[in-house]
Coordinates of C-alpha atoms in Angstrom, one line a residue:
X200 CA 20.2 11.3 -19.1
X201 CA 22.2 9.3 -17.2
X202 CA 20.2 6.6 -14.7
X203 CA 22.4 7.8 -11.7
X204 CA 20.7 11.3 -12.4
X205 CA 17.3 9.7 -12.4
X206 CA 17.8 7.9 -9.3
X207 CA 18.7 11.3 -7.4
X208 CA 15.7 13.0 -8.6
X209 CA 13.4 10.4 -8.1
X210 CA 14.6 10.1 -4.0
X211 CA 14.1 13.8 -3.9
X212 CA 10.8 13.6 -5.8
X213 CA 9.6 11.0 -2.9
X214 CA 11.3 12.4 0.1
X215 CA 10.5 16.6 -0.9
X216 CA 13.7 17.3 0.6
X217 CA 17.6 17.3 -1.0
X218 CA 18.6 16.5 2.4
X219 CA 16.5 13.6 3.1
X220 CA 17.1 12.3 -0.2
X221 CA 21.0 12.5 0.5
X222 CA 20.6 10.6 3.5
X223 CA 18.8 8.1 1.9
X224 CA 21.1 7.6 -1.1
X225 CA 24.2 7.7 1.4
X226 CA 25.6 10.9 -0.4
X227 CA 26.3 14.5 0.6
X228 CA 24.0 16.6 0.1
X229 CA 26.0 18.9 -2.1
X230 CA 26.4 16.4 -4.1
X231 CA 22.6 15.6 -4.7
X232 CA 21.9 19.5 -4.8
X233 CA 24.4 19.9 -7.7
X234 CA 23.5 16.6 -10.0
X235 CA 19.6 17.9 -9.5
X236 CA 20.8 21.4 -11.2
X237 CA 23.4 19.5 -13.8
X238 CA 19.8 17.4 -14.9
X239 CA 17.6 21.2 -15.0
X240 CA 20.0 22.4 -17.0
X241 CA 20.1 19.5 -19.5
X242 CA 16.4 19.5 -20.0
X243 CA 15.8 23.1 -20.4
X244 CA 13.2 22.9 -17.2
X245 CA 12.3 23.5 -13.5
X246 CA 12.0 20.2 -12.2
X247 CA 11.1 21.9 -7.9
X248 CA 10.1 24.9 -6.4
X249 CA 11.7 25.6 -3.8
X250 CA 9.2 25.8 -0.6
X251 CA 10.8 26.7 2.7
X252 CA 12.8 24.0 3.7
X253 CA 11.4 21.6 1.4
X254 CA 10.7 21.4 -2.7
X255 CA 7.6 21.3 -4.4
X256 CA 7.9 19.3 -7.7
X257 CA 6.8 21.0 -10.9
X258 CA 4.2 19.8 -13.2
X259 CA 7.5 19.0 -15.7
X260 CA 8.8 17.1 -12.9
X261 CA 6.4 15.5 -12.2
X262 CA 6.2 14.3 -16.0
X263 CA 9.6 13.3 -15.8
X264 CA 8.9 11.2 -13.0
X265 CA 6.8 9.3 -14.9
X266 CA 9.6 8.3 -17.3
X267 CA 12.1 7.8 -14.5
X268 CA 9.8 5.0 -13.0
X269 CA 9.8 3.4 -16.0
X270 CA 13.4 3.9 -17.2
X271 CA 15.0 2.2 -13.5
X272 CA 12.8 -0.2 -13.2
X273 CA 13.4 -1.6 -16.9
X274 CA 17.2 -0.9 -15.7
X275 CA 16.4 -3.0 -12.6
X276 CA 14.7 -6.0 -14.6
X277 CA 17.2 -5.8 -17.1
X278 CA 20.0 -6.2 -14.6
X279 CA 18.3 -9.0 -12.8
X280 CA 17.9 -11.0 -16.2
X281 CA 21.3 -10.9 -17.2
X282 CA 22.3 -12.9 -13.7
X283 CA 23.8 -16.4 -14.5
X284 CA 22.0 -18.2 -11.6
X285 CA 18.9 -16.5 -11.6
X286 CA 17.8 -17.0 -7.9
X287 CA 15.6 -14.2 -6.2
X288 CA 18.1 -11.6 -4.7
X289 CA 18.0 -7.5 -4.6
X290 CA 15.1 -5.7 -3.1
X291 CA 11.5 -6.5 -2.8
X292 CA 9.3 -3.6 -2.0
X293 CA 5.6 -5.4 -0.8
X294 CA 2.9 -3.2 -0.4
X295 CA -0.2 -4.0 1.5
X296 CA -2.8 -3.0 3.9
X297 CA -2.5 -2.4 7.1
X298 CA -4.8 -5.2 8.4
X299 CA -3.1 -7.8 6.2
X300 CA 0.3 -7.0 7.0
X301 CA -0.4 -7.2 10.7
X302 CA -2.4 -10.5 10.7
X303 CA -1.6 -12.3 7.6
X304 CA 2.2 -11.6 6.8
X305 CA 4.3 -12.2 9.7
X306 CA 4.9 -15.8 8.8
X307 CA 4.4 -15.3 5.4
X308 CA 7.4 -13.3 5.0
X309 CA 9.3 -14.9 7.9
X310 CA 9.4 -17.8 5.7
X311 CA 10.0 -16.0 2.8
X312 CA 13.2 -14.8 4.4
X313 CA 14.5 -18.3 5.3
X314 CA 13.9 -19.8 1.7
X315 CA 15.5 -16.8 0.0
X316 CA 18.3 -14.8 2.5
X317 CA 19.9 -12.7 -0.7
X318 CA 16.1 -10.8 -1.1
X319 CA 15.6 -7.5 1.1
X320 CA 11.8 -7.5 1.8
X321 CA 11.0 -3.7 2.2
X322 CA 7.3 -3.7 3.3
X323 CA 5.0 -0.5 3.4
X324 CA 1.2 -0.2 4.3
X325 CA -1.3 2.1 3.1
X326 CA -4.9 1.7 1.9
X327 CA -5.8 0.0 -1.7
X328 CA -5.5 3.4 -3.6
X329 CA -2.5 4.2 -2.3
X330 CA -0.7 0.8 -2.8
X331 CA -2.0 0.5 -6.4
X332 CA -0.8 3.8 -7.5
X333 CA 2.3 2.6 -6.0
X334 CA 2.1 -0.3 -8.3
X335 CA 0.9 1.5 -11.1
X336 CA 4.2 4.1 -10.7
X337 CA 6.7 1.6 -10.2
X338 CA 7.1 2.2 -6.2
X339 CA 6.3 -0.9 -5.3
X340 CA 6.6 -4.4 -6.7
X341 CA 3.7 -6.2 -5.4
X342 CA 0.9 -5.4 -3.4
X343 CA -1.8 -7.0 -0.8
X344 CA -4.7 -5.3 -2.1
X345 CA -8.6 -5.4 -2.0
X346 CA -10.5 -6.8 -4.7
X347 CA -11.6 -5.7 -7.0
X348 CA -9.0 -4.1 -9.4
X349 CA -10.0 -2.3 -12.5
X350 CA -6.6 -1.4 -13.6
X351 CA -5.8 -3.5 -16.7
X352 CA -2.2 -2.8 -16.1
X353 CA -1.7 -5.0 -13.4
X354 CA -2.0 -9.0 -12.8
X355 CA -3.4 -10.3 -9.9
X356 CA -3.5 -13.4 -8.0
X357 CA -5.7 -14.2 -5.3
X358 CA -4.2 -15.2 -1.7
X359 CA -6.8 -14.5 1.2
X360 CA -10.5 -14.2 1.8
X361 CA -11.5 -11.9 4.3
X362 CA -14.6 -11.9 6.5
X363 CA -15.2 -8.3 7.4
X364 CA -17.7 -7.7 10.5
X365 CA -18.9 -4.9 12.2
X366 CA -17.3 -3.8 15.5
X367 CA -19.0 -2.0 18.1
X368 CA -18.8 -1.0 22.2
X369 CA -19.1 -4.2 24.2
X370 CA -22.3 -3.2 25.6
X371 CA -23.7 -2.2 22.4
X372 CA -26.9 -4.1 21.1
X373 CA -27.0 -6.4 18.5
X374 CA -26.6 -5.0 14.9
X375 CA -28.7 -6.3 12.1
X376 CA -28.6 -3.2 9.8
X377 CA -27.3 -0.2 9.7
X378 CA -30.3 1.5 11.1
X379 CA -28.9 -0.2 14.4
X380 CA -26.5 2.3 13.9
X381 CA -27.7 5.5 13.0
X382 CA -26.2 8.6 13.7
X383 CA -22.9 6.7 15.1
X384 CA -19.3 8.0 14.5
X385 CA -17.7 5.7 11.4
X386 CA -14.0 5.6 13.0
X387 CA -12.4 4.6 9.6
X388 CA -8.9 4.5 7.7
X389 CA -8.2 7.4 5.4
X390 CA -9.6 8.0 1.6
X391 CA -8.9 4.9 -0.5
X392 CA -9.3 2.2 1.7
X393 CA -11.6 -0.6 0.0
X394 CA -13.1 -1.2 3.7
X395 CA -14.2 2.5 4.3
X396 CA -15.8 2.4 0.7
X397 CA -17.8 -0.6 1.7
X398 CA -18.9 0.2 5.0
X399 CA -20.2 3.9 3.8
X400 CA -21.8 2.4 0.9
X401 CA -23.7 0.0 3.1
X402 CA -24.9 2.7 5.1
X403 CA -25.7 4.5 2.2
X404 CA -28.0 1.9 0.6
X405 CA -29.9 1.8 3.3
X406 CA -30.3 5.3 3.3
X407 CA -29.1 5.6 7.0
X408 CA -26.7 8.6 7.7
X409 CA -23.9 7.6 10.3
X410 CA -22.4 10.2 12.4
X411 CA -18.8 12.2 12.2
X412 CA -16.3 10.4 9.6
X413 CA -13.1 9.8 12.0
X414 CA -9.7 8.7 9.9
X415 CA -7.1 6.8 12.0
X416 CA -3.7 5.9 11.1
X417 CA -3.6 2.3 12.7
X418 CA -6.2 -0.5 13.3
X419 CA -5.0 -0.6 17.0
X420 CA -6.6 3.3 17.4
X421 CA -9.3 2.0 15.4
X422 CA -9.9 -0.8 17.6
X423 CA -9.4 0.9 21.0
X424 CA -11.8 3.9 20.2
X425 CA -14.3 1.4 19.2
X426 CA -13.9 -0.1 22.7
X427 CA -14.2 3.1 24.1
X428 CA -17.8 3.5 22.7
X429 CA -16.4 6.3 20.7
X430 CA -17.9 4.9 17.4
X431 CA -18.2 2.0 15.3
X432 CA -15.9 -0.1 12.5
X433 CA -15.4 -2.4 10.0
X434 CA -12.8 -5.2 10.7
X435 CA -11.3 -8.2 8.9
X436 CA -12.4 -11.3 11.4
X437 CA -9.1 -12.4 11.1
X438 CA -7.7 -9.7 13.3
X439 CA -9.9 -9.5 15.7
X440 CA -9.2 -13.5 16.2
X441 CA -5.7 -13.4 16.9
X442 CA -6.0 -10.5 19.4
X443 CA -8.5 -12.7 21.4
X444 CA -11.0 -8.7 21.4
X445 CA -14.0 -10.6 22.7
X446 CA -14.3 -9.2 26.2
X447 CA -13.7 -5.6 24.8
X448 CA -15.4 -5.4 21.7
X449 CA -18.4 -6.9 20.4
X450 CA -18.6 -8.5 16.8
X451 CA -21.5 -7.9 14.6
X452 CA -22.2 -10.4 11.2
X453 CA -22.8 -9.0 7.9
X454 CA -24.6 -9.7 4.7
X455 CA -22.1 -11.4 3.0
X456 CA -22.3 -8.9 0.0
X457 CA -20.5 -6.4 2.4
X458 CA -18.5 -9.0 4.7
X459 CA -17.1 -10.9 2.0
X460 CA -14.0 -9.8 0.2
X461 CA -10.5 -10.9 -1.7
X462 CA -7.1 -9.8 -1.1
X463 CA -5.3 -9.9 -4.3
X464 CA -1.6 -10.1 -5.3
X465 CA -1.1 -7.9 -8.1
X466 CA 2.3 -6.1 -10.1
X467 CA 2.7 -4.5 -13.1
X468 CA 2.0 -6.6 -16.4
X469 CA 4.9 -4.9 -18.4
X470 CA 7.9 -5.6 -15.6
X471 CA 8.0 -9.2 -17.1
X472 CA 11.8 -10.5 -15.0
X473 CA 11.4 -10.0 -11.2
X474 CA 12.4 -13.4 -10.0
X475 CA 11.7 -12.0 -6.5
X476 CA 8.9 -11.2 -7.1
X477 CA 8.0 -14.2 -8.5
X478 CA 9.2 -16.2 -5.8
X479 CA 6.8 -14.0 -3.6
X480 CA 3.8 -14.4 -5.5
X481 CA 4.7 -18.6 -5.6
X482 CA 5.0 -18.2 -1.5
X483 CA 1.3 -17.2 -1.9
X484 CA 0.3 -19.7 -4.3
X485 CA -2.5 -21.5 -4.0
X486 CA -4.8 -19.5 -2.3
X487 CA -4.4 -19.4 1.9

């Protein structure tokens, strides 16, 4: 198998379309179409089904994908360690949650930028799950994660601690357990969020049921329905700091058990030269 072939079907594994993954590989989308079929036929399997306008991958393609991850990103490290001068350059793709790229990154990685121009930072947000699988599958890099991590796979460095505190309407009572907020709408961040998890569980020790379960794609819509008396929320204090939210939301400590949490650094144990990446992971070094 040739890398080249790898590379198109692992764009068209991620993007579920030829013609997206054409697009983002810069080639036509005949092209793409025909090294996908040259790569079936050499393996013997179906690697999609087709779906409309879209592909569905197989559960052999799915296997292969596997491989594929691993297979360009040894192809990556092995091109980066044969570089004479060894300074950080190629891509860096940084996962991290949303809250933490919005309030603790900006400078981070503005500064990241001026120390090393030749590295192109490609960020994406998500919740925990969804960045460590990333990890874990060789999507992403690094990531900005919630503690803790059971996966003995990955490294991990600590960089932030995070006061979470409750969020409710401005005119809302003060909370001092969840029983002060019974039956009111959790306006959360999808499955896999490390937040969510510890807010339901802190109802659910208490043995309080909250109302309706609301996912939201953004902290800002999270924020603003909160205002709007539509529910209630977990937030990291940090964000709610730099937005200056006083006047239109009202901030609620918590037992330190629930409002106390790392964001960790972590990437894959086996990908061993990344000289990006460990640049990054320096940037965030000691603790901030």
């Amino acid at each position: 198998m040739e890398l080249s072939a790898l590379r198109i079907f692992k764009a068209v594994a991620e993007e579920g379309s030829v013609t997206l993954a054409a697009a983002r590989l810069n080639r036509v989308q005949s092209n793409v179409s025909a090294r996908l079929t040259q790569l079936e036929e050499s393996l013997g399997v179906t690697l999609f089904h087709r779906a409309g306008r879209g592909l569905r991958i197989t559960a052999e393609g799915d296997r292969l994908l596997a491989y594929a991850d691993r297979l360009l990103q040894l192809a990556d490290e092995a091109q980066a360690a044969m570089r004479l001068d060894q300074q950080p350059a190629g891509q860096l793709r940084i996962g991290a949650m949303e809250t933490t790229a919005a309030a603790r990154l900006p400078k981070v990685l503005a500064a990241f930028n001026r120390a090393y121009p030749q590295v192109d930072l490609v960020l994406e947000t998500g919740p925990t799950d969804h960045l460590l699988d990333g990890v874990l599958r060789h999507r992403l890099d690094v990531a900005l994660v919630a503690a803790p991590v059971p996966h003995g796979e990955l490294e991990q460095q600590p960089v932030f601690a995070e006061e979470l505190v409750l969020i409710t309407g401005p005119a809302h009572p003060a909370v001092h357990g969840p029983r002060d907020v019974a039956r009111r709408n959790l306006l959360v961040f999808r499955s896999g969020c490390t937040y969510r998890r510890r807010l339901e569980a802190w109802f659910a020790e208490a043995d309080v049921a909250p109302g309706r379960i609301s996912e939201f794609g953004t902290f800002e819509a999270i924020i603003g329905c909160v205002a709007a008396g539509m529910g209630v929320a977990l937030m990291p204090m940090e964000i709610i700091s730099q937005r200056k939210l006083g006047r239109t939301i009202r901030v609620h400590t918590l037992p330190p058990a629930v409002a106390h949490v790392e964001t960790m650094l972590v990437w894959r144990k086996d990908v061993l030269h990344h000289p990006a990446r460990a640049a990054f992971a320096a940037s965030l070094a000691p603790a901030n």
